[in-house]
XYZ file of C-alpha atoms in Angstrom:
384
model
C -14.125 9.182 20.068
C -10.885 7.889 18.614
C -8.765 10.590 17.023
C -7.459 9.734 13.561
C -4.906 11.161 11.180
C -5.251 10.164 7.521
C -1.957 10.391 5.681
C -2.975 10.660 2.036
C -6.626 11.568 2.533
C -7.294 12.574 -1.090
C -6.169 9.256 -2.587
C -8.401 6.216 -3.032
C -7.602 4.706 0.382
C -8.057 8.033 2.127
C -11.395 8.700 0.410
C -12.620 5.196 1.270
C -11.494 5.642 4.877
C -13.553 8.806 5.187
C -16.512 7.000 3.659
C -16.343 4.292 6.324
C -15.971 6.893 9.093
C -18.962 8.783 7.685
C -21.107 5.726 8.377
C -20.211 5.773 12.092
C -20.851 9.307 13.383
C -19.541 9.934 16.879
C -17.077 7.044 16.794
C -14.056 8.786 15.204
C -12.735 12.328 15.200
C -10.790 13.321 12.094
C -7.910 15.279 13.628
C -5.661 15.679 10.581
C -5.929 15.269 6.821
C -2.967 15.341 4.445
C -2.254 15.400 0.720
C 0.616 16.016 -1.669
C -0.568 18.796 -3.990
C -4.359 18.278 -4.188
C -5.487 21.653 -2.847
C -9.052 21.474 -4.181
C -9.764 17.976 -2.831
C -8.228 18.693 0.551
C -10.161 21.967 0.806
C -13.438 20.131 0.173
C -12.533 17.538 2.812
C -11.746 20.314 5.293
C -15.162 21.858 4.684
C -16.855 18.561 5.565
C -14.648 17.236 8.365
C -13.250 20.371 10.069
C -9.951 18.750 11.078
C -7.639 20.535 13.470
C -4.767 20.191 10.986
C -4.444 20.075 7.213
C -1.080 19.238 5.672
C 0.205 19.511 2.122
C 3.613 18.102 1.324
C 4.122 20.780 -1.321
C 4.749 24.137 0.352
C 3.232 26.291 -2.393
C 0.100 24.141 -2.308
C -0.048 24.573 1.476
C 0.069 28.332 1.037
C -2.832 28.157 -1.425
C -4.881 26.089 1.022
C -4.079 28.483 3.857
C -5.407 31.396 1.810
C -8.616 29.552 0.926
C -9.285 28.479 4.516
C -8.517 31.877 6.016
C -12.071 33.155 5.595
C -14.097 29.952 5.909
C -12.238 27.834 8.467
C -9.505 29.925 10.091
C -9.176 27.535 13.043
C -7.649 24.803 10.885
C -3.870 24.884 11.203
C -2.221 24.372 7.823
C 1.189 22.704 7.834
C 3.616 21.963 5.026
C 6.338 19.532 4.072
C 7.674 16.371 5.631
C 7.848 17.990 9.072
C 4.115 18.670 8.945
C 3.342 15.086 7.976
C 5.475 13.689 10.783
C 3.899 16.058 13.303
C 0.306 15.016 12.592
C 1.316 11.339 12.574
C 2.520 11.659 16.158
C -0.062 14.020 17.712
C -0.982 13.015 21.294
C -4.709 13.398 20.558
C -4.429 10.889 17.707
C -4.711 7.167 18.458
C -5.118 5.860 14.878
C -3.020 6.722 11.837
C -4.109 5.599 8.390
C -0.832 5.424 6.445
C -2.004 5.765 2.842
C 0.641 7.921 1.152
C 1.764 6.124 -1.991
C 5.411 5.146 -2.394
C 8.602 6.085 -0.589
C 7.101 9.507 0.179
C 5.119 7.880 2.983
C 8.051 6.256 4.788
C 9.049 8.934 7.309
C 5.547 9.903 8.445
C 4.527 6.242 8.777
C 7.674 5.590 10.798
C 6.828 8.610 12.981
C 3.435 7.053 13.741
C 5.120 3.798 14.751
C 7.621 5.627 16.953
C 4.739 7.460 18.648
C 3.075 4.159 19.567
C -0.030 4.633 17.406
C -2.433 2.090 15.978
C -0.974 2.135 12.465
C -3.271 1.079 9.639
C -0.698 0.290 6.987
C -1.775 0.887 3.404
C 1.694 2.134 2.437
C 3.540 -1.109 1.674
C 6.712 0.769 0.749
C 7.408 1.504 4.437
C 8.089 -2.193 4.951
C 9.636 -2.763 1.522
C 12.199 -0.048 2.210
C 12.866 -0.438 5.924
C 11.420 -3.815 6.978
C 13.365 -4.699 10.134
C 13.806 -1.063 11.142
C 10.063 -0.454 10.881
C 9.065 -3.653 12.692
C 11.527 -2.831 15.479
C 9.932 0.618 15.847
C 6.492 -0.991 16.136
C 7.704 -3.406 18.823
C 9.874 -0.957 20.758
C 7.126 1.663 21.014
C 4.275 -0.808 21.649
C 2.470 0.379 18.539
C -0.222 -1.746 16.882
C 0.281 -2.628 13.227
C -2.720 -3.644 11.123
C -2.310 -4.323 7.395
C -4.853 -2.658 5.102
C -3.810 -4.104 1.743
C -6.660 -6.511 1.009
C -4.299 -9.479 0.697
C -2.409 -8.900 3.931
C -5.579 -8.009 5.765
C -7.039 -11.332 4.609
C -3.984 -13.211 5.866
C -4.145 -11.335 9.167
C -7.755 -12.441 9.568
C -6.909 -16.063 8.675
C -4.054 -16.082 11.217
C -5.996 -14.472 14.052
C -6.278 -16.851 17.038
C -4.593 -19.619 15.027
C -1.403 -21.555 15.755
C 1.123 -19.508 13.790
C 3.759 -22.221 14.229
C 1.534 -24.543 12.164
C 1.547 -22.277 9.096
C 2.995 -24.052 6.073
C 2.550 -21.262 3.528
C 0.545 -18.211 2.671
C -0.928 -17.629 -0.773
C -1.273 -14.032 -1.921
C -3.946 -13.871 -4.571
C -3.554 -11.612 -7.595
C -6.066 -10.755 -10.284
C -3.346 -10.780 -12.913
C -4.285 -7.218 -13.844
C -5.515 -6.121 -17.277
C -2.815 -8.006 -19.210
C -3.078 -11.489 -17.711
C -3.716 -13.098 -21.111
C -1.779 -10.707 -23.354
C 1.116 -11.873 -25.493
C 4.607 -10.303 -25.201
C 4.007 -8.632 -28.567
C 0.814 -6.975 -27.282
C 2.532 -5.798 -24.087
C 5.066 -3.823 -26.127
C 2.350 -1.352 -27.159
C 0.554 -0.898 -23.825
C -0.542 2.681 -23.074
C -0.835 4.315 -19.644
C -4.626 4.406 -20.016
C -4.725 0.657 -20.646
C -2.408 -0.075 -17.721
C -4.549 2.014 -15.355
C -7.788 0.226 -16.349
C -7.770 -2.467 -13.683
C -10.541 -5.044 -14.213
C -11.597 -5.320 -10.545
C -10.216 -2.546 -8.341
C -10.396 1.251 -8.418
C -6.921 2.529 -7.576
C -4.548 5.394 -8.216
C -2.336 5.491 -11.302
C 0.898 4.284 -9.723
C -0.553 1.267 -7.987
C -2.614 0.450 -11.092
C 0.549 0.271 -13.194
C 2.223 -1.800 -10.468
C -0.723 -4.166 -10.633
C -0.400 -4.393 -14.415
C 3.313 -5.310 -14.171
C 2.634 -7.380 -11.025
C 5.316 -5.424 -9.189
C 2.528 -4.602 -6.746
C 2.303 -8.293 -5.919
C 6.071 -8.465 -5.644
C 6.052 -5.623 -3.130
C 3.295 -7.459 -1.267
C 5.492 -10.567 -1.067
C 8.193 -8.462 0.589
C 5.641 -6.845 2.900
C 4.225 -10.256 3.863
C 7.693 -11.467 4.801
C 8.003 -8.718 7.409
C 4.397 -8.656 8.586
C 4.105 -12.382 9.217
C 7.754 -13.325 9.853
C 7.820 -15.974 7.133
C 10.704 -16.960 4.843
C 10.441 -16.352 1.108
C 9.787 -20.007 0.276
C 6.578 -19.965 2.348
C 5.078 -17.019 0.443
C 3.454 -17.822 -2.892
C 1.452 -15.872 -5.446
C -1.712 -17.341 -6.929
C -3.535 -15.763 -9.865
C -7.249 -15.489 -9.110
C -8.982 -13.324 -11.753
C -12.245 -12.767 -9.847
C -10.553 -11.087 -6.828
C -13.105 -12.694 -4.504
C -10.669 -14.709 -2.391
C -8.309 -12.074 -1.064
C -5.649 -14.504 0.192
C -5.246 -17.888 1.890
C -3.242 -19.523 4.656
C -2.337 -23.213 4.551
C -1.734 -25.050 7.821
C 0.179 -28.209 8.724
C -3.003 -30.311 8.845
C -3.794 -29.449 5.224
C -6.460 -26.859 6.031
C -6.667 -23.807 3.799
C -8.286 -20.781 5.417
C -9.417 -18.023 3.077
C -11.066 -14.619 3.434
C -13.657 -13.777 0.773
C -15.531 -10.636 -0.128
C -16.315 -8.228 -2.921
C -13.263 -6.316 -4.204
C -13.826 -3.152 -2.173
C -11.150 -1.579 0.021
C -13.723 -0.452 2.568
C -13.798 -4.008 3.955
C -10.173 -4.102 5.180
C -10.373 -0.424 6.156
C -13.403 -1.056 8.390
C -11.710 -4.127 9.867
C -8.599 -2.107 10.677
C -10.501 0.824 12.159
C -12.676 -1.321 14.420
C -10.190 -4.102 15.292
C -10.474 -6.230 17.391
C -14.188 -5.644 16.823
C -16.030 -5.491 13.499
C -18.344 -2.830 12.125
C -20.319 -2.067 8.978
C -18.228 -1.065 5.963
C -20.926 -0.186 3.433
C -19.690 -2.905 1.078
C -22.263 -4.890 -0.898
C -22.636 -8.481 0.264
C -20.884 -11.133 -1.782
C -23.348 -13.280 -3.733
C -21.557 -16.542 -4.469
C -24.377 -17.711 -6.723
C -23.661 -14.781 -9.027
C -19.907 -15.336 -8.874
C -20.549 -19.001 -9.707
C -16.933 -19.873 -10.523
C -13.570 -19.184 -8.921
C -10.525 -19.687 -11.159
C -6.864 -20.052 -10.248
C -3.599 -20.042 -12.191
C 0.097 -20.171 -11.379
C 1.930 -16.848 -11.621
C 3.802 -16.512 -14.925
C 7.207 -14.999 -14.181
C 8.088 -14.815 -17.883
C 5.093 -12.546 -18.584
C 5.599 -10.598 -15.355
C 9.378 -10.270 -14.749
C 8.816 -7.605 -12.075
C 7.419 -10.292 -9.783
C 10.570 -12.367 -10.251
C 12.751 -9.329 -9.525
C 10.889 -8.700 -6.261
C 11.437 -12.272 -5.077
C 15.132 -12.013 -5.941
C 15.462 -8.703 -4.085
C 13.833 -10.165 -0.975
C 16.214 -13.123 -1.042
C 19.192 -10.771 -1.444
C 17.994 -8.798 1.583
C 19.179 -5.516 3.080
C 18.658 -2.394 1.008
C 18.148 -4.419 -2.187
C 14.390 -4.099 -1.729
C 14.841 -0.340 -1.225
C 16.724 -0.159 -4.531
C 14.039 -2.247 -6.244
C 11.282 0.084 -5.035
C 13.134 3.275 -5.973
C 13.886 2.075 -9.508
C 10.297 0.961 -9.944
C 8.921 4.350 -8.874
C 11.176 6.120 -11.371
C 10.281 3.707 -14.182
C 6.532 3.828 -13.525
C 6.555 7.620 -13.447
C 8.404 7.643 -16.776
C 5.885 5.224 -18.271
C 2.936 7.310 -17.076
C 4.541 10.340 -18.707
C 5.047 8.376 -21.930
C 8.847 8.466 -21.672
C 9.244 4.694 -21.318
C 7.608 1.644 -22.852
C 5.620 -0.632 -20.550
C 7.948 -3.569 -21.196
C 10.977 -1.432 -20.291
C 9.843 -0.923 -16.685
C 11.324 -4.280 -15.648
C 14.475 -3.592 -17.670
C 15.173 -0.326 -15.816
C 14.673 -2.064 -12.464
C 16.932 -4.974 -13.413
C 19.679 -2.636 -14.615
C 19.507 -0.640 -11.387
C 19.686 -3.760 -9.246
C 22.658 -4.942 -11.287
C 24.513 -1.654 -10.821
C 23.888 -0.921 -7.126
C 24.685 -3.513 -4.482
C 22.425 -3.740 -1.480
C 23.854 -3.520 2.022
C 22.544 -4.167 5.542
C 19.590 -1.841 6.172
C 20.691 -0.971 9.695
C 19.935 2.753 9.760
C 17.455 5.112 8.159
C 20.367 7.080 6.711
C 21.656 4.036 4.812
C 18.156 3.276 3.501
C 17.621 6.834 2.270
C 21.089 6.974 0.702
C 20.502 3.814 -1.327
C 17.014 4.995 -2.257
C 18.465 8.231 -3.644
C 21.340 6.493 -5.442
C 18.903 4.091 -7.126
C 16.649 6.950 -8.239
C 19.575 8.832 -9.748
C 20.821 5.780 -11.633
C 17.374 4.791 -12.909
C 16.676 8.364 -14.022
C 19.995 8.491 -15.891
C 19.093 5.275 -17.733
C 15.985 6.976 -19.127
C 18.008 9.498 -21.123
């Protein structure tokens, strides 16, 4: 059996990963499960999976879990904090790490998995957004395997596999356009958190749902694609595709467009990543093209979705500019979810932060973390 650590096991990616593993008994051993503060969910997962380690980033939550497991599953070692996350990402008995912690909080543990030479299933795009070259160097230097789990990047990975990568002319990241694809600027001014989190096609956590609504999620994916596939900005395009059936496309020099299609269900890329280079059942319903009937496409509207434009500009600027972009976005989205900021002000906070803090070469982790913190402090101050 392959030992696996799931960083962020109580989130949507983590839950879907466990669902895929459940379908293949005897193939994977769940060695470690981690969460931020979700004691109840992690406790239930421990009862089913009996991992050797359970980690909560929040120390008081870890203490609560320890007390609950003491009588039922005393053999599970409960760890806390960033040190605990990094430890289970690098365990010698673990060969696969699902990196599914949302946001900058997942950077260090994902980097630890890369440095330990693991098969890293990357669902945490912020690791590359914040530390692109540093992270890719860690993958290469430690002979780790990096497999993208975001549906778009996983689709591109599949369309590139065994192809002539020098013949790639462009990649097209598809985007549903989120819940506000057809809304006017006047309507967007009154968007509520509940509306922003009601994605038409995908079931996701709150933060990524808001990012999808602003299309910052797609902007972060553009940055991630740059590092994953070693392509310049001008060869990465965004294509609005409301049905979310085509997950992304690759165009080659001969004019061929290769696409990966499937129902919008994250278990497909998760199963592909777990089994790669083989394939295995995911539990996803088969795509019925006769029921889909039509596939529509539109150009991305930067005026309606300024966050996408900001992401492109940050990637072109390079260095820690993408770190600053991500930090400001996390602060702004959190404020919006807590009803302290209007939906249309998310982009404004990010733009102001980028205008105030200059990016610099992202040569060390210390520099990256410093600029991340500085951006968070500035963005937070702009909220008051």
